[in-house]
Short mmCIF file of C-alpha atoms in Angstrom, two decimals:
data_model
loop_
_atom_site.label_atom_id
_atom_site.label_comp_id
_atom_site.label_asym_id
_atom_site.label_seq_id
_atom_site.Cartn_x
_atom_site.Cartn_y
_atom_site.Cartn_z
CA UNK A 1 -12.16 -4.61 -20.13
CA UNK A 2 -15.29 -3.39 -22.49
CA UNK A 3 -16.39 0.34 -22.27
CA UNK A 4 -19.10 1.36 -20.29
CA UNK A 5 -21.18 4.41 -19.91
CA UNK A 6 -20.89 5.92 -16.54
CA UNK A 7 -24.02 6.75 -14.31
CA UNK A 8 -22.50 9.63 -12.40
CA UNK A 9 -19.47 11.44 -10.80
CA UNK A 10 -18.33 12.17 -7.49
CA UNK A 11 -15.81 14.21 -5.46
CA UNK A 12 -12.61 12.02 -4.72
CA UNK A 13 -11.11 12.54 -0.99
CA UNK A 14 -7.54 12.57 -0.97
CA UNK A 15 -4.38 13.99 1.45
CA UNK A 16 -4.96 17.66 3.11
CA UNK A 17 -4.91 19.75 0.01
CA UNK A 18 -6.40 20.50 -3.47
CA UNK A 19 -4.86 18.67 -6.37
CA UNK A 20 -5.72 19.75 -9.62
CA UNK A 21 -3.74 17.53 -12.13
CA UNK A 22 -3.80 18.90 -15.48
CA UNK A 23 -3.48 16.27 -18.89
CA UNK A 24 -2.88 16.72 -22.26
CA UNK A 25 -4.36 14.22 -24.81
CA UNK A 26 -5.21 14.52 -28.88
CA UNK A 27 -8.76 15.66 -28.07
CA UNK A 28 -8.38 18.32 -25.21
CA UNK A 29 -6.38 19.75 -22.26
CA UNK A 30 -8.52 19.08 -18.91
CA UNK A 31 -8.14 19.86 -15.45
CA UNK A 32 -9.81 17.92 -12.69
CA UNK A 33 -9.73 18.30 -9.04
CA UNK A 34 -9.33 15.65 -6.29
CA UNK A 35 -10.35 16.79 -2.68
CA UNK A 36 -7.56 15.81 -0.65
CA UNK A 37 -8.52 14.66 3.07
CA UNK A 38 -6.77 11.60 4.49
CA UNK A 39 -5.66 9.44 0.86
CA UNK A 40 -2.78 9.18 -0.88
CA UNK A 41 -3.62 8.47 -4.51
CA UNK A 42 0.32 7.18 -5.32
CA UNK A 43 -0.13 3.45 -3.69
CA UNK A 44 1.73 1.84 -6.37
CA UNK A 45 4.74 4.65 -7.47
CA UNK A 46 7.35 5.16 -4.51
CA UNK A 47 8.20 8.37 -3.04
CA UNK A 48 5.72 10.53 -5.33
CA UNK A 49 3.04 11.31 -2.32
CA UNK A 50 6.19 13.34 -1.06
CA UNK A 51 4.94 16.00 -3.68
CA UNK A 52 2.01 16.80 -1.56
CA UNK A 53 3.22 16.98 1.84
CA UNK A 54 3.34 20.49 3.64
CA UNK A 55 0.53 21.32 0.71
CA UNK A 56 -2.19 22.17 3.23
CA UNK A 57 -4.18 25.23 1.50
CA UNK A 58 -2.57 24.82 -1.58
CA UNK A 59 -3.33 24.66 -5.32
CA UNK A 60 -0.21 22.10 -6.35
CA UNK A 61 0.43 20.79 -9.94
CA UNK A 62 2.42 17.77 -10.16
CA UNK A 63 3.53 16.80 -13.42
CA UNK A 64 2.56 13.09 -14.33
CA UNK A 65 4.80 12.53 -17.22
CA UNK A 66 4.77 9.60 -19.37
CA UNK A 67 5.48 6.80 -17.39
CA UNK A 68 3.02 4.26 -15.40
CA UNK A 69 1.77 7.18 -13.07
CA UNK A 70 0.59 9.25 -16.18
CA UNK A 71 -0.54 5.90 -17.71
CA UNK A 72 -2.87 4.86 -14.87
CA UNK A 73 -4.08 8.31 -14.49
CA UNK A 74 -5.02 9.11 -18.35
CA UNK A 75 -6.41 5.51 -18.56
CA UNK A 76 -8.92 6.22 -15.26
CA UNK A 77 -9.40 9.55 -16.45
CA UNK A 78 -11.11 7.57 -19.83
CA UNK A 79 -12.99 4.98 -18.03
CA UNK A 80 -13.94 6.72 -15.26
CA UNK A 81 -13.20 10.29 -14.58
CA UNK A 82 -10.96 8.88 -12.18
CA UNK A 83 -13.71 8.29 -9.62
CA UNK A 84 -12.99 5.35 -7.44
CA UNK A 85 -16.88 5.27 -6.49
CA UNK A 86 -18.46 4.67 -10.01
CA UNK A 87 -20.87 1.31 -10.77
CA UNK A 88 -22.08 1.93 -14.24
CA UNK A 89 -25.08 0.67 -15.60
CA UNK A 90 -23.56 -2.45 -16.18
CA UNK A 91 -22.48 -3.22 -12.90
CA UNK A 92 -18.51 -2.34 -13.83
CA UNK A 93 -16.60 -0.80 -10.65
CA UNK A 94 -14.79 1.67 -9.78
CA UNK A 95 -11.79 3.81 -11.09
CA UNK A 96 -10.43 1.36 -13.31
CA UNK A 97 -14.32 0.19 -14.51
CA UNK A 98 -13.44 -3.49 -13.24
CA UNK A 99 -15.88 -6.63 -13.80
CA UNK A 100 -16.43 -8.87 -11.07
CA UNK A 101 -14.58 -12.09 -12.68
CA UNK A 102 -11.75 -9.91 -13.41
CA UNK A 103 -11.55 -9.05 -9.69
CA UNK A 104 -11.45 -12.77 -8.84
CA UNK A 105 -8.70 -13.48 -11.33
CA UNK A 106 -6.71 -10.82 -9.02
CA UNK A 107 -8.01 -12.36 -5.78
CA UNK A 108 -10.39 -9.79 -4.78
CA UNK A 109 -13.79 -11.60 -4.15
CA UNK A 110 -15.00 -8.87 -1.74
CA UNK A 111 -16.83 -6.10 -4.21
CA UNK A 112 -17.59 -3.90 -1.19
CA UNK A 113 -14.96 -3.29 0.27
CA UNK A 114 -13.20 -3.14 -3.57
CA UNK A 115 -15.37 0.09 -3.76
CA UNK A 116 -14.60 1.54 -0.65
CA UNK A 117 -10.71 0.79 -0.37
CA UNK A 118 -9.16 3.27 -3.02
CA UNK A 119 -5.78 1.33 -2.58
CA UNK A 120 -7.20 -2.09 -3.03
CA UNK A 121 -8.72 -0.29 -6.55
CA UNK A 122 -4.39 0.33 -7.52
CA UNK A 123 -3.59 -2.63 -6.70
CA UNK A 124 -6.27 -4.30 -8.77
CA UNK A 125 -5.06 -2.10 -11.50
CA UNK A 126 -1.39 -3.16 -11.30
CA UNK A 127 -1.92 -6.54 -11.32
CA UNK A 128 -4.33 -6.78 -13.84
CA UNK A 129 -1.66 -4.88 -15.55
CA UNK A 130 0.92 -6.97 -15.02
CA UNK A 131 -0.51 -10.54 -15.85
CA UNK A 132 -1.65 -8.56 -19.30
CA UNK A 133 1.98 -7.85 -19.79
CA UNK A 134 2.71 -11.25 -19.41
CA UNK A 135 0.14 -13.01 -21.32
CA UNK A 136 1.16 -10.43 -24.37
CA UNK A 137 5.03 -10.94 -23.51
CA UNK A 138 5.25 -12.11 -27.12
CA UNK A 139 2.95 -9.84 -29.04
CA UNK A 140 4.84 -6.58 -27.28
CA UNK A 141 8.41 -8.32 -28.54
CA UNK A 142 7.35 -8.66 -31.75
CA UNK A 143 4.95 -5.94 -32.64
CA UNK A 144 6.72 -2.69 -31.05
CA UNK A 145 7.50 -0.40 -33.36
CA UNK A 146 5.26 -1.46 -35.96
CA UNK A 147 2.16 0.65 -37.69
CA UNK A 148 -0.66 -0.90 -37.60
CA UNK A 149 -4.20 0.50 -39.71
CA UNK A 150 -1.76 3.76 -39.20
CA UNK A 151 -1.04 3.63 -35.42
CA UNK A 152 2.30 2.72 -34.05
CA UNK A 153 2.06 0.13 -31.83
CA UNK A 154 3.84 0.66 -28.35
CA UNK A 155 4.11 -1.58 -25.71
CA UNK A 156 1.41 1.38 -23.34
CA UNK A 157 -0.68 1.08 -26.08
CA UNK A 158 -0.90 -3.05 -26.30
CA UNK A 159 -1.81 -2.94 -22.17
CA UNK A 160 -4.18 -0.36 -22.99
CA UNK A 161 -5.86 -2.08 -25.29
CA UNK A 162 -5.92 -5.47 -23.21
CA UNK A 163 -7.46 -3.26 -20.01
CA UNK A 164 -10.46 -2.20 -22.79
CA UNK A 165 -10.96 -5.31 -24.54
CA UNK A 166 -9.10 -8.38 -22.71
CA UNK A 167 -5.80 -9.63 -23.89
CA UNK A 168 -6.95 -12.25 -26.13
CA UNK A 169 -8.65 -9.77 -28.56
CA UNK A 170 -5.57 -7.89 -28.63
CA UNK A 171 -3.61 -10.85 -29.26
CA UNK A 172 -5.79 -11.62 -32.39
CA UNK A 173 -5.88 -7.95 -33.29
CA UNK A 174 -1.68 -7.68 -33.54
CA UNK A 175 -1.47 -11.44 -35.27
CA UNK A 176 -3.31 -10.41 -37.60
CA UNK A 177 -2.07 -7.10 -38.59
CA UNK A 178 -5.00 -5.05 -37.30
CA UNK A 179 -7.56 -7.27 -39.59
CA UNK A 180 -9.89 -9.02 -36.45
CA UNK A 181 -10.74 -6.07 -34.88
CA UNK A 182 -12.96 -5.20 -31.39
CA UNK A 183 -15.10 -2.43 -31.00
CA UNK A 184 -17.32 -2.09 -27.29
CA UNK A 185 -20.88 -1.73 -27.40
CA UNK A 186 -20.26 2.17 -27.75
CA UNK A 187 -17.95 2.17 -30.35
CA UNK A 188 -14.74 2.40 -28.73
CA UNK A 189 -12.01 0.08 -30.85
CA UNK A 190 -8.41 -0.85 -30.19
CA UNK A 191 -7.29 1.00 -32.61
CA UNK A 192 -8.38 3.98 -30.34
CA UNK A 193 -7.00 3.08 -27.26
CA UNK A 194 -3.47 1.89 -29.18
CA UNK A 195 -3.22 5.28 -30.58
CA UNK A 196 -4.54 7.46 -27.20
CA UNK A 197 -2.38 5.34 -25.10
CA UNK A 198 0.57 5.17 -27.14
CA UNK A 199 4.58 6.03 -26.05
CA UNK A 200 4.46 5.94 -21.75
CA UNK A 201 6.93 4.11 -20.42
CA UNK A 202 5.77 0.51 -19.00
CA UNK A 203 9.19 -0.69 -17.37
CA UNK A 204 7.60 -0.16 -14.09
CA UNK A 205 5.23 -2.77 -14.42
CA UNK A 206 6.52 -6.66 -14.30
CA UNK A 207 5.48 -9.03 -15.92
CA UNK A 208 3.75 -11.65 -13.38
CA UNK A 209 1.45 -14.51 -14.50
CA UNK A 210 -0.21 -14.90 -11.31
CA UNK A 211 -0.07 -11.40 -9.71
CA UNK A 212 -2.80 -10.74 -7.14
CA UNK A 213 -3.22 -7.77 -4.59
CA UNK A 214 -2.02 -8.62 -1.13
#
């Protein structure tokens, strides 16, 4: 999944409350609100919209931690401010900055309603997610734990990578040892997202060769 340069921003609705969720990542500590009216951002992590309820007229700061929540979040935050309504000016969508043939490979064939059904969006996101962990089964056995051009190389880090550039240049990036290289037509590399992405905890997402959203 290249980078893209996004067009504009927009206010996210959400349940019956603000929720400002604060990150912290190598370059700077951000906050971001989500106005919260009817949508519950936690599709894809059990029991973690209970964090929110009873909220009304609140300011509330959930903690995201380093597991798949915090991963998806910190990734959409990068691609896309976390705006489920972007098309950039190369006609990627939504939070996650899909392309349309990626959609298909997940079974979603309707663009429209992909960019009006925030859920649909998650679920795009976790599979996509999930065949990458499966296609790079081997590479995340056997590169772990290794430093690579001076980044350790997690498993948050390989998926990452694979949601920027596509699993197969990651594939050729960790065979051989960080020497082919990819780089988006604004200069973002692999090595980047290995490094900003590095150490969350995966375990929630399976590895499934065909995963599609329902």
């Amino acid at each position: 999944m290249k980078k893209r340069k996004l067009l504009r921003l927009s206010a996210i609705p959400i349940i019956g409350a603000t929720i400002l969720f604060s990150f912290s990542t190598e370059e700077a500590s951000f906050d971001y609100n989500y106005s919260t009216k009817g949508l519950d951002l936690f599709y894809t992590v059990p029991n973690l919209s209970d964090m929110v309820k009873g909220a009304s007229n609140l300011n509330v700061y959930p903690e995201l931690g380093k597991g798949y929540l915090g991963f998806k979040e910190a990734l959409a935050f990068k691609e896309s401010r976390g705006d489920y309504s972007i098309i950039n000016q190369f006609g990627y969508l939504g939070k996650y900055q899909f392309n349309k043939n990626t959609l298909k490979m997940v079974g979603v064939y309707d663009t429209n309603e992909f960019m009006n059904n925030p859920e649909l969006q998650e679920k795009a996101f976790l599979a996509y997610t999930s065949r990458n962990k499966w296609v790079l089964r081997r590479d995340i056995k056997r590169s772990v734990g290794k430093v690579i051009n001076g980044v350790k190389i997690t498993e948050s880090g390989i998926l990452a990578a694979a949601h920027l550039s596509g699993p197969g240049s990651v594939k050729k990036y960790l065979r051989s040892g960080g020497a082919t290289g990819f780089s988006d037509a604004f200069g973002t590399t692999i090595d980047y997202y290995m490094k900003k992405f590095g150490g969350y905890d995966m375990s929630f997402v399976k590895q499934d060769k065909m995963a599609k959203v329902n």
